Coordinates of C-alpha atoms in Angstrom, one line a residue:
X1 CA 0.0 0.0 0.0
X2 CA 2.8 2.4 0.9
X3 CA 4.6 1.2 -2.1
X4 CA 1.0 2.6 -4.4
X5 CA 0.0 5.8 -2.7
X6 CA 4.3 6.4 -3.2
X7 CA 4.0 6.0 -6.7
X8 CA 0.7 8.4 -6.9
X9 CA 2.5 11.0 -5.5
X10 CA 5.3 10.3 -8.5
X11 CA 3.6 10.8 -10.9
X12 CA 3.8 14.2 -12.4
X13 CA 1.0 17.0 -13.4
X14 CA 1.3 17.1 -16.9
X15 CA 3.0 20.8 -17.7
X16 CA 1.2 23.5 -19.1
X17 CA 2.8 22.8 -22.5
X18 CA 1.9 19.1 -22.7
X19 CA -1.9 20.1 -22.0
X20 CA -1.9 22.8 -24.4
X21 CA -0.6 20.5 -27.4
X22 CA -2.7 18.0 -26.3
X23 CA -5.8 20.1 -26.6
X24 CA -4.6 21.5 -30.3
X25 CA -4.3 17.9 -31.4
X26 CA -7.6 16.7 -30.0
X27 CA -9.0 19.8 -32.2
X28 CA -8.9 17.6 -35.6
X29 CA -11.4 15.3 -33.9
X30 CA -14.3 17.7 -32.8
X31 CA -17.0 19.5 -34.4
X32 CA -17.0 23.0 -34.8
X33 CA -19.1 23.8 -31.8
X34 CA -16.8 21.2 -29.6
X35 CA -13.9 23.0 -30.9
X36 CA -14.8 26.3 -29.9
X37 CA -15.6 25.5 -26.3
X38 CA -12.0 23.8 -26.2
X39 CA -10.1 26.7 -27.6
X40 CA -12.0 29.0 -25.3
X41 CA -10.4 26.7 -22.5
X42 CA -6.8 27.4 -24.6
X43 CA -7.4 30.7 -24.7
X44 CA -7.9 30.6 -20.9
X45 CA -4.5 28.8 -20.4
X46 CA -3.2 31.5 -22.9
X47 CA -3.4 34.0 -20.0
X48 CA -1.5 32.6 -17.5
X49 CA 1.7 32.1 -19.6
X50 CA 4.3 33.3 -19.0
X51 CA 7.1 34.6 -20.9
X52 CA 9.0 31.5 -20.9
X53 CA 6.5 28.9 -21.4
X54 CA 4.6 31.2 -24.4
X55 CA 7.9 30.5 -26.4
X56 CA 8.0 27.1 -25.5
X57 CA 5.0 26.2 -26.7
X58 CA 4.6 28.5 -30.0
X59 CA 7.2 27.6 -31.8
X60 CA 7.4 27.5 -35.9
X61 CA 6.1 24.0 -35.7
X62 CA 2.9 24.7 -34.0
X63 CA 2.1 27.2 -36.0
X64 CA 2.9 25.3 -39.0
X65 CA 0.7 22.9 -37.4
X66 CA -2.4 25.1 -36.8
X67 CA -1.9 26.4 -40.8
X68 CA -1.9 22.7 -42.0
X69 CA -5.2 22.5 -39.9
X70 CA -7.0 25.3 -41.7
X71 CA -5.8 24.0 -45.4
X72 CA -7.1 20.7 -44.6
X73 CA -10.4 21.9 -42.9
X74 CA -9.4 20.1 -39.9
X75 CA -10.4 23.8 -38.0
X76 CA -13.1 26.5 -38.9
X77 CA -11.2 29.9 -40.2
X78 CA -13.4 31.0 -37.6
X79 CA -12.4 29.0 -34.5
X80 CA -8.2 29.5 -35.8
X81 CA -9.1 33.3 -35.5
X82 CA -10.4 32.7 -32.2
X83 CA -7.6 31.5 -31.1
X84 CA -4.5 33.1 -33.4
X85 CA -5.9 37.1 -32.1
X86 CA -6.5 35.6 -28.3
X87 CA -2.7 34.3 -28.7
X88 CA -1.7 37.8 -30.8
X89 CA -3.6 40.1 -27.6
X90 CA -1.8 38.8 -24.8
X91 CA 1.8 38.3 -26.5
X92 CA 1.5 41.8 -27.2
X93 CA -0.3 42.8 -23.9
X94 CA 2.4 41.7 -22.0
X95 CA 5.0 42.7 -24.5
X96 CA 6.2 38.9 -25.4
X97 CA 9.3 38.6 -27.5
X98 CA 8.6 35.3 -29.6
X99 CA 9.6 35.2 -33.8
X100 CA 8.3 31.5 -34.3
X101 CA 5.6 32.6 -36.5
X102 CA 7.2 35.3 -38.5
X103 CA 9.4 32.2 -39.7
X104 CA 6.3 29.8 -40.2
X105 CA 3.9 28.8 -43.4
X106 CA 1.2 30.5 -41.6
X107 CA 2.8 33.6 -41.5
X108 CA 3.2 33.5 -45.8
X109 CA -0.5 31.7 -45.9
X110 CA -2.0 34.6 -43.8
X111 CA -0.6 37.4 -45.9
X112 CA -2.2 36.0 -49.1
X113 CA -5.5 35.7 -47.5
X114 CA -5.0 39.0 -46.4
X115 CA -4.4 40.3 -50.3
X116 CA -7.0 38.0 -51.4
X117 CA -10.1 39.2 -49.1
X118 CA -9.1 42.4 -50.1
X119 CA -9.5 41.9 -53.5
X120 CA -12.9 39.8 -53.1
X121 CA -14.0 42.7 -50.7
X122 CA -17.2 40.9 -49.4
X123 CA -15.9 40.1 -45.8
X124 CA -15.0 43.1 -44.0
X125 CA -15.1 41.5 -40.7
X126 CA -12.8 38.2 -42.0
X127 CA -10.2 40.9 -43.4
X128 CA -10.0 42.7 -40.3
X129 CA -9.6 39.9 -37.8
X130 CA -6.6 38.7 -40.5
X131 CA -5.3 42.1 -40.5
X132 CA -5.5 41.6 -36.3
X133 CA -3.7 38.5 -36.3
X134 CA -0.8 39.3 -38.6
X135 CA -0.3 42.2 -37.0
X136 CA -0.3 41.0 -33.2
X137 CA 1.1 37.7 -33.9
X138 CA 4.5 38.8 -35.7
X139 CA 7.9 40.4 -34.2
X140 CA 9.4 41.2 -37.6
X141 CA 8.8 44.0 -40.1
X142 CA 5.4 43.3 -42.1
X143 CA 5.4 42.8 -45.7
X144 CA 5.4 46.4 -47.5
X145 CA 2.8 45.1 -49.8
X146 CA 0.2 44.3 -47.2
X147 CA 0.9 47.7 -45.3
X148 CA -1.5 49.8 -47.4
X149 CA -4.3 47.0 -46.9
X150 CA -3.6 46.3 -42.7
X151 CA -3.4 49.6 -41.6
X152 CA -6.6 51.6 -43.5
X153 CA -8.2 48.4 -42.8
X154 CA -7.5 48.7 -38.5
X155 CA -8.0 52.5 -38.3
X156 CA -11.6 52.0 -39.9
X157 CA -12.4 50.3 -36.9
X158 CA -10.6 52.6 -34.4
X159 CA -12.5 55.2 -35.5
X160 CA -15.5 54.4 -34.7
X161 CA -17.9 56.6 -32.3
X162 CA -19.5 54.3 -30.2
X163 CA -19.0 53.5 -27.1
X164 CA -20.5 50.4 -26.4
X165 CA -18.4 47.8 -24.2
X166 CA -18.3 45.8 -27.4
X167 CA -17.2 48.5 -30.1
X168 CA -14.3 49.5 -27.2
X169 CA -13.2 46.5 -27.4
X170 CA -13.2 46.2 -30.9
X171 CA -11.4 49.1 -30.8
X172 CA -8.8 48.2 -28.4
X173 CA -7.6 45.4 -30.4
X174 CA -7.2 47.2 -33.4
X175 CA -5.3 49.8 -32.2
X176 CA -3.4 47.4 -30.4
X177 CA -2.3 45.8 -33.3
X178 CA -1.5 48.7 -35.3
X179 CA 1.2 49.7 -31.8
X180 CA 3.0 46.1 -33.2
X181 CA 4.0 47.6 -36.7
X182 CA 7.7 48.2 -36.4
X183 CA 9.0 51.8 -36.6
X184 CA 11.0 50.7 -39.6
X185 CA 7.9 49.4 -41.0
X186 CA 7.2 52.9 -43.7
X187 CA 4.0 53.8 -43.9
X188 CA 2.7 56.6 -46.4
X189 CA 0.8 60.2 -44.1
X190 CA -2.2 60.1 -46.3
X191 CA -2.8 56.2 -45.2
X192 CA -3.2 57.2 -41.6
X193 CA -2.1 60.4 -40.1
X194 CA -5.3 62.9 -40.1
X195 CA -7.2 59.6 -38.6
X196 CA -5.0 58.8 -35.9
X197 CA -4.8 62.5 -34.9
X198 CA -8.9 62.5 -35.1
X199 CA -9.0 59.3 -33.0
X200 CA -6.4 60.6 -30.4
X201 CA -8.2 64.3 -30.2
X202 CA -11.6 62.7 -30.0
X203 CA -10.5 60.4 -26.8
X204 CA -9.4 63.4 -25.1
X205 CA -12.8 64.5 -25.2
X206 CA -15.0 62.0 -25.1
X207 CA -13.2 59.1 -23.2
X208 CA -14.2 56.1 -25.9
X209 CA -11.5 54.4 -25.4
X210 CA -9.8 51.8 -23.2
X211 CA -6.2 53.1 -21.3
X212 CA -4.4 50.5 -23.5
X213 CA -6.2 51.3 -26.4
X214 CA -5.4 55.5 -25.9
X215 CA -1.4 53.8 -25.0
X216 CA -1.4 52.0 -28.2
X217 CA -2.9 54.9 -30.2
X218 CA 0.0 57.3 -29.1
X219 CA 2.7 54.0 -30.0
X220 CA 1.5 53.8 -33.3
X221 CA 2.3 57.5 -34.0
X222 CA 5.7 57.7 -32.1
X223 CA 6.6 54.4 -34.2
X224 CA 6.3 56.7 -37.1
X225 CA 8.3 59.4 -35.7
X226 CA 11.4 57.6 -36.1
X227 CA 12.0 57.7 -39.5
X228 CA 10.1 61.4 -39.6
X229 CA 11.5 63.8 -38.0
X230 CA 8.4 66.2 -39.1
X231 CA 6.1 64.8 -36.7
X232 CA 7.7 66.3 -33.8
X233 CA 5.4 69.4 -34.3
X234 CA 2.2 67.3 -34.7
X235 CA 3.0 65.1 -31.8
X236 CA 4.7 67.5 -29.3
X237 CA 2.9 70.6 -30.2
X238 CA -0.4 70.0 -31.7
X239 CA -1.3 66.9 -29.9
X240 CA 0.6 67.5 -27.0
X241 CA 2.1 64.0 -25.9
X242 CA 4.0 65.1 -22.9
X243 CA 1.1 66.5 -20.9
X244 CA -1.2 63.7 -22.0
X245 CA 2.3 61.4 -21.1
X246 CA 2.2 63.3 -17.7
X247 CA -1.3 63.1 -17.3
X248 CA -2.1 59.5 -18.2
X249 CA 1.1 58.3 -15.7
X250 CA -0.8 60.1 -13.1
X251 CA -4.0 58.4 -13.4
X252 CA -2.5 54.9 -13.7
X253 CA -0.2 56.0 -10.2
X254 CA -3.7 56.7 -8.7
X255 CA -5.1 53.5 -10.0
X256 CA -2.4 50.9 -9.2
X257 CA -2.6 48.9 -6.0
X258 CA 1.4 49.3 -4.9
X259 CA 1.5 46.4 -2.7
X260 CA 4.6 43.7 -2.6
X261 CA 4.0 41.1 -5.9
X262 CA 3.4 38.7 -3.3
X263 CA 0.5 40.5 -1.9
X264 CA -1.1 42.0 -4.8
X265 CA -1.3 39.1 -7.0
X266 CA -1.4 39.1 -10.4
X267 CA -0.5 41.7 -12.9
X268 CA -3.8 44.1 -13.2
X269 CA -4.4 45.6 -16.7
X270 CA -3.2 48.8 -14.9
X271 CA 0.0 47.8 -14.3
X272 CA 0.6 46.2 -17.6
X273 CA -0.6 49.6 -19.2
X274 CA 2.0 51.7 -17.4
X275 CA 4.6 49.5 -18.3
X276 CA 3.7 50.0 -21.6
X277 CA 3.7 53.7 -21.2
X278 CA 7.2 53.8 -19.9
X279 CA 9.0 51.5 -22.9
X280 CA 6.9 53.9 -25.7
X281 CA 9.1 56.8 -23.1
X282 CA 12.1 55.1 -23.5
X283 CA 11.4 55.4 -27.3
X284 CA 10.1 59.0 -27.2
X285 CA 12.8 60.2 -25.5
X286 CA 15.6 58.4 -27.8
X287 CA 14.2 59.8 -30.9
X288 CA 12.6 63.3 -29.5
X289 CA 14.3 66.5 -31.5
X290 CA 11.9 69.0 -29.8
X291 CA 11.4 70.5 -26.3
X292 CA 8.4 72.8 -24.7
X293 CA 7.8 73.9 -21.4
X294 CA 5.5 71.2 -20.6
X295 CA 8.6 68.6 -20.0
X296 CA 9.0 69.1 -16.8
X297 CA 5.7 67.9 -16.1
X298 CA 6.4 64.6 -17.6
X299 CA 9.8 64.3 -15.8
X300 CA 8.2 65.1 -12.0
X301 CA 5.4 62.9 -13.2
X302 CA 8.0 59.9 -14.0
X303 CA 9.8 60.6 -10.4
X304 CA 6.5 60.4 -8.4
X305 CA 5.5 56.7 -10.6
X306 CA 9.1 55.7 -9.2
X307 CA 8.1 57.0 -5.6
X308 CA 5.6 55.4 -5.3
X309 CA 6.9 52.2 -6.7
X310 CA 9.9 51.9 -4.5
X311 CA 10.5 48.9 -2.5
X312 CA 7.6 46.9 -4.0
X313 CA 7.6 47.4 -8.0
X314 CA 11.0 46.5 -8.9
X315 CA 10.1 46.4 -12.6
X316 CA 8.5 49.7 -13.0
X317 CA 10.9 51.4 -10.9
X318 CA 13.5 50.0 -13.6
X319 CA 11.2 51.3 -16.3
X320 CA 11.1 54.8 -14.4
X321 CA 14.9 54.8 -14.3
X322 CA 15.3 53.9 -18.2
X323 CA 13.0 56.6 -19.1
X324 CA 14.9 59.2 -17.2
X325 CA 18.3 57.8 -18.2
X326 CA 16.5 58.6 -21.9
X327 CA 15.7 61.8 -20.9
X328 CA 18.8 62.8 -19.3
X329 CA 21.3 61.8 -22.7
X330 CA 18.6 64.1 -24.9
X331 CA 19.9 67.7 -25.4
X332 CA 16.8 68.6 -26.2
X333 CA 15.6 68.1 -22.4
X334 CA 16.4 70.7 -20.9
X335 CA 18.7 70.3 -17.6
X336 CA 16.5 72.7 -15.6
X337 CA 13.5 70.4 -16.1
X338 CA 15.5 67.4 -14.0
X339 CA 15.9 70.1 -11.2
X340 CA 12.5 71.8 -10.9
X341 CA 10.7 68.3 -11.3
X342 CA 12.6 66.8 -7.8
X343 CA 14.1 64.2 -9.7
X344 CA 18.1 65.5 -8.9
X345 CA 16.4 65.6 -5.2
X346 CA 15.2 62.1 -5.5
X347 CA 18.6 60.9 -6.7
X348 CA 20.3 62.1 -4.2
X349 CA 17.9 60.5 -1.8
X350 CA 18.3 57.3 -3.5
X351 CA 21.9 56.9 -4.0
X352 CA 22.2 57.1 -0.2
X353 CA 20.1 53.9 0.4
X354 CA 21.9 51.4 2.4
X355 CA 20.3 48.7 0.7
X356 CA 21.0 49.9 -2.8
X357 CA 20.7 47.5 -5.9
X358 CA 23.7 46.9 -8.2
X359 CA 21.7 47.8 -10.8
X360 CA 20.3 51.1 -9.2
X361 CA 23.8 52.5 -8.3
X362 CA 25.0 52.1 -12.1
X363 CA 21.7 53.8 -13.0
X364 CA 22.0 56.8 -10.4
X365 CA 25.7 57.1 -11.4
X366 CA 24.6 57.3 -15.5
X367 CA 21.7 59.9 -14.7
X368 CA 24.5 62.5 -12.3
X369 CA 27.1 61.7 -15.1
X370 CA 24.9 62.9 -18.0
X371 CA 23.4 65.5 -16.3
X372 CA 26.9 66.9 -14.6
X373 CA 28.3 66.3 -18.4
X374 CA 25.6 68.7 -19.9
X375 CA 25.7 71.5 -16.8
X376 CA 29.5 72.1 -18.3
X377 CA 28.3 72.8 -21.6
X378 CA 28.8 76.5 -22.3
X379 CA 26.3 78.0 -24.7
X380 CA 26.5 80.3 -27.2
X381 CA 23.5 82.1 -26.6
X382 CA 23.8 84.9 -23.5
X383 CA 20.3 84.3 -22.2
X384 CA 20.7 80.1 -22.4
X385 CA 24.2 80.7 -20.8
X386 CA 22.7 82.6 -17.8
X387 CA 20.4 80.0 -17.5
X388 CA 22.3 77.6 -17.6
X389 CA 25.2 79.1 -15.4
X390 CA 22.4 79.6 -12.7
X391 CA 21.2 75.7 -13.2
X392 CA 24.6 74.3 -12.6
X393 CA 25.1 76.2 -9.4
X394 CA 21.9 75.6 -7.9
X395 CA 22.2 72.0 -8.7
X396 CA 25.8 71.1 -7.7
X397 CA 24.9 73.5 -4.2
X398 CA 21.9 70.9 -3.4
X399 CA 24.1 68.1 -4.3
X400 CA 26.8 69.4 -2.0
X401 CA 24.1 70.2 0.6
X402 CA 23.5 66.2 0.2
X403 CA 26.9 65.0 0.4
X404 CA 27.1 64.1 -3.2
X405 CA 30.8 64.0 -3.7
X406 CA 31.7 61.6 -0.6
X407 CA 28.8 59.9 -2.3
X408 CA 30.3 59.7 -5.4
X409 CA 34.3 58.6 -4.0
X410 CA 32.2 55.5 -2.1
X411 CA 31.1 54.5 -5.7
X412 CA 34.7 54.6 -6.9
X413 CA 36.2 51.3 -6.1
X414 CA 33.3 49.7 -8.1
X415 CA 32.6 51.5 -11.1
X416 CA 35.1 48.6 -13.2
X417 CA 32.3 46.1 -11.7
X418 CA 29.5 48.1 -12.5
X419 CA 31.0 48.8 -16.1
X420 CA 31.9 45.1 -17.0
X421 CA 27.9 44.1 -15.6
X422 CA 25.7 46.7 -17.2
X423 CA 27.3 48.2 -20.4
X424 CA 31.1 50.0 -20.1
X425 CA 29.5 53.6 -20.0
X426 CA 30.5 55.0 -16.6
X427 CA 33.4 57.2 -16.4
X428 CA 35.9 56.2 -13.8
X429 CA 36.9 60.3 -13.1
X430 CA 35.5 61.5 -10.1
X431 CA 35.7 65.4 -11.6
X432 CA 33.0 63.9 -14.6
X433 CA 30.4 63.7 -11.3
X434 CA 31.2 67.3 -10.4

């Protein structure tokens, strides 16, 4: 008896892989009704992936698999779509890195049923939900060819009025999947620019859309940015990103639950959306060739998100950090904006920690090095000088107020360390802190 109830407790659960291949191949067997109610039960497992096991389990051979499936009948177009956009939502959702399908058949198959409903123009609904999946499913540039059809084809139903659970949702997704086409991805103005501006302005004033769907919206435009440098005026001054940036960090702060992982569970939407918002910062700030005098707004708003997140939200204080690192090595940020938003105050704090991270110290030490680096900068212009002439000395007399330079000789014996661990970009000169 001992012996039996021993080899019971052997024998393993079957891992979330094993069940979900499992399911897929018992798909071929069912009818189209039994099918659906087992990919809504895939769908479900879908969700609680994570990063590891969602490349584990869609690789190119599943999804060479699932495209043998639909040229053999074996699975309704509809029930594939089902599951392919479910997949496609939360890769991107909780921003996934996984090429298997850009290298797959159903990759190539997907595209020419793409081309093809277009041609045939009788099912709107088919075309967008392919347009949805491509989009969402891929990491890799998409097709040139297909652009002009996926992207008029996704804004149609992003603009729409309504603002029924359903249509927001409807919404969401497509505007989702247009945030996944690659900045290198070029896309021609007159295919989308008046109607994402229309889409973003009418948000702001009517609130139809979902916080992921507004975050995707603004992604989509600062994707095309990078190859433009033209749409800094629409985006910084006509549409005003960095207060809506400022704003929408706010809200989320207000809205997150900033409990220990342990305690608060899961990720909420909330969380996944200010994430998001920070990496499309990171971005912004890398490519941004335009200032205004609502920056420093955006930079006191990114130092109160990292407040609050301290001690329990290891991953968004990181993302905090990143975006100001961004800001910091932009010349078009002004230095003043790092002062009047707190943020050289919080450093200062921060660097002082006795339980400092590795990771935080090469971070603090990258943001006073940039920032130090650009306060030595003599200008050309008289007024810009005085300014910043008056910047540098209020800064460096706070820092000495804080004891920055004793801080700063602690540091010394291991910036080699922290150079060799996170990237060989700290300066080993004390006088480049000062």
């Amino acid at each position: 008896m001992c012996d039996e109830a021993k080899s019971n407790d052997d024998v393993q659960e079957p891992s979330l892989a094993e069940k979900f291949s499992k399911l897929l191949r018992e798909l071929e067997h069912y009818n189209e009704i039994e099918q659906k109610h087992t990919i809504l039960e895939m769908n479900g497992m879908v969700e609680e992936m994570s990063e590891e096991e969602f490349r584990s389990i869609f690789t190119i051979e599943l999804f060479d698999t699932i495209n043998r499936m639909i040229e053999e009948m074996m699975i309704s177009m509809e029930n594939a779509i089902l599951l392919l956009k479910h997949v496609g939502y939360y890769k991107e959702l909780k921003c996934f890195i996984c090429y298997s399908f850009d290298y797959s058949s159903l990759r190539e198959s997907m595209k020419e049923m793409i081309i093809d409903e277009n041609e045939k123009k009788k099912d709107e609904k088919l075309l967008t939900d392919l347009c949805e999946c491509f989009a969402l499913l891929g990491d890799d540039d998409i097709f040139d060819e297909i652009l002009s059809i996926v992207v008029p084809c996704l804004l149609k139903i992003a603009s729409k009025k309504e603002e029924s659970k359903k249509v927001q949702k409807e919404m969401e997704m497509s505007l989702l999947a247009l945030s996944c086409i690659d900045e290198n991805d070029f896309i021609e103005q007159k295919l989308y620019l008046n109607e994402i501006k229309e889409i973003i302005k009418y948000r702001r004033e009517h609130h139809n859309l979902t916080r992921l769907a507004y975050q995707s919206a603004w992604k989509f435009l600062i994707y095309r940015s990078y190859n433009d440098e033209s749409f800094t005026e629409v985006i910084v001054n006509e549409l005003h990103f960095v207060r809506e940036a400022a704003k929408e960090l706010e809200d989320l702060s207000k809205c997150m639950d900033w409990k220990r992982k342990e305690e608060r569970g899961k990720e909420t939407e909330d969380e996944i959306v200010l994430m998001r918002w920070f990496e499309m910062l990171e971005i912004y700030f890398r490519n941004c060739r335009s200032w205004n005098e609502e920056y420093s707004g955006l930079i006191r708003s990114i130092s109160q998100v990292y407040r609050a997140s301290r001690d329990n939200c290891f991953g968004i204080q990181l993302q905090c950090l990143y975006s100001l690192r961004e800001a910091a090595e932009n010349k078009d940020v002004k230095t003043d904006n790092f002062l009047e938003s707190g943020t050289i105050g919080l450093y200062l704090e921060e660097i002082q920690r006795p339980t400092l991270d590795d990771k935080m110290a090469y971070e603090y030490l990258l943001f006073f090095t940039n920032v130090s680096k650009r306060l030595k900068i003599k200008e050309k212009d008289e007024k810009v000088e005085a300014k910043r002439k008056a910047t540098k000395m209020e800064s460096f007399g706070k820092m000495e107020e804080e004891g920055y330079e004793d801080v700063i000789t602690s540091f010394h014996g291991i910036f080699d360390f922290l150079n060799s661990e996170y990237g060989y970009e700290l300066s080993t000169k004390i006088s480049d802190y000062n």
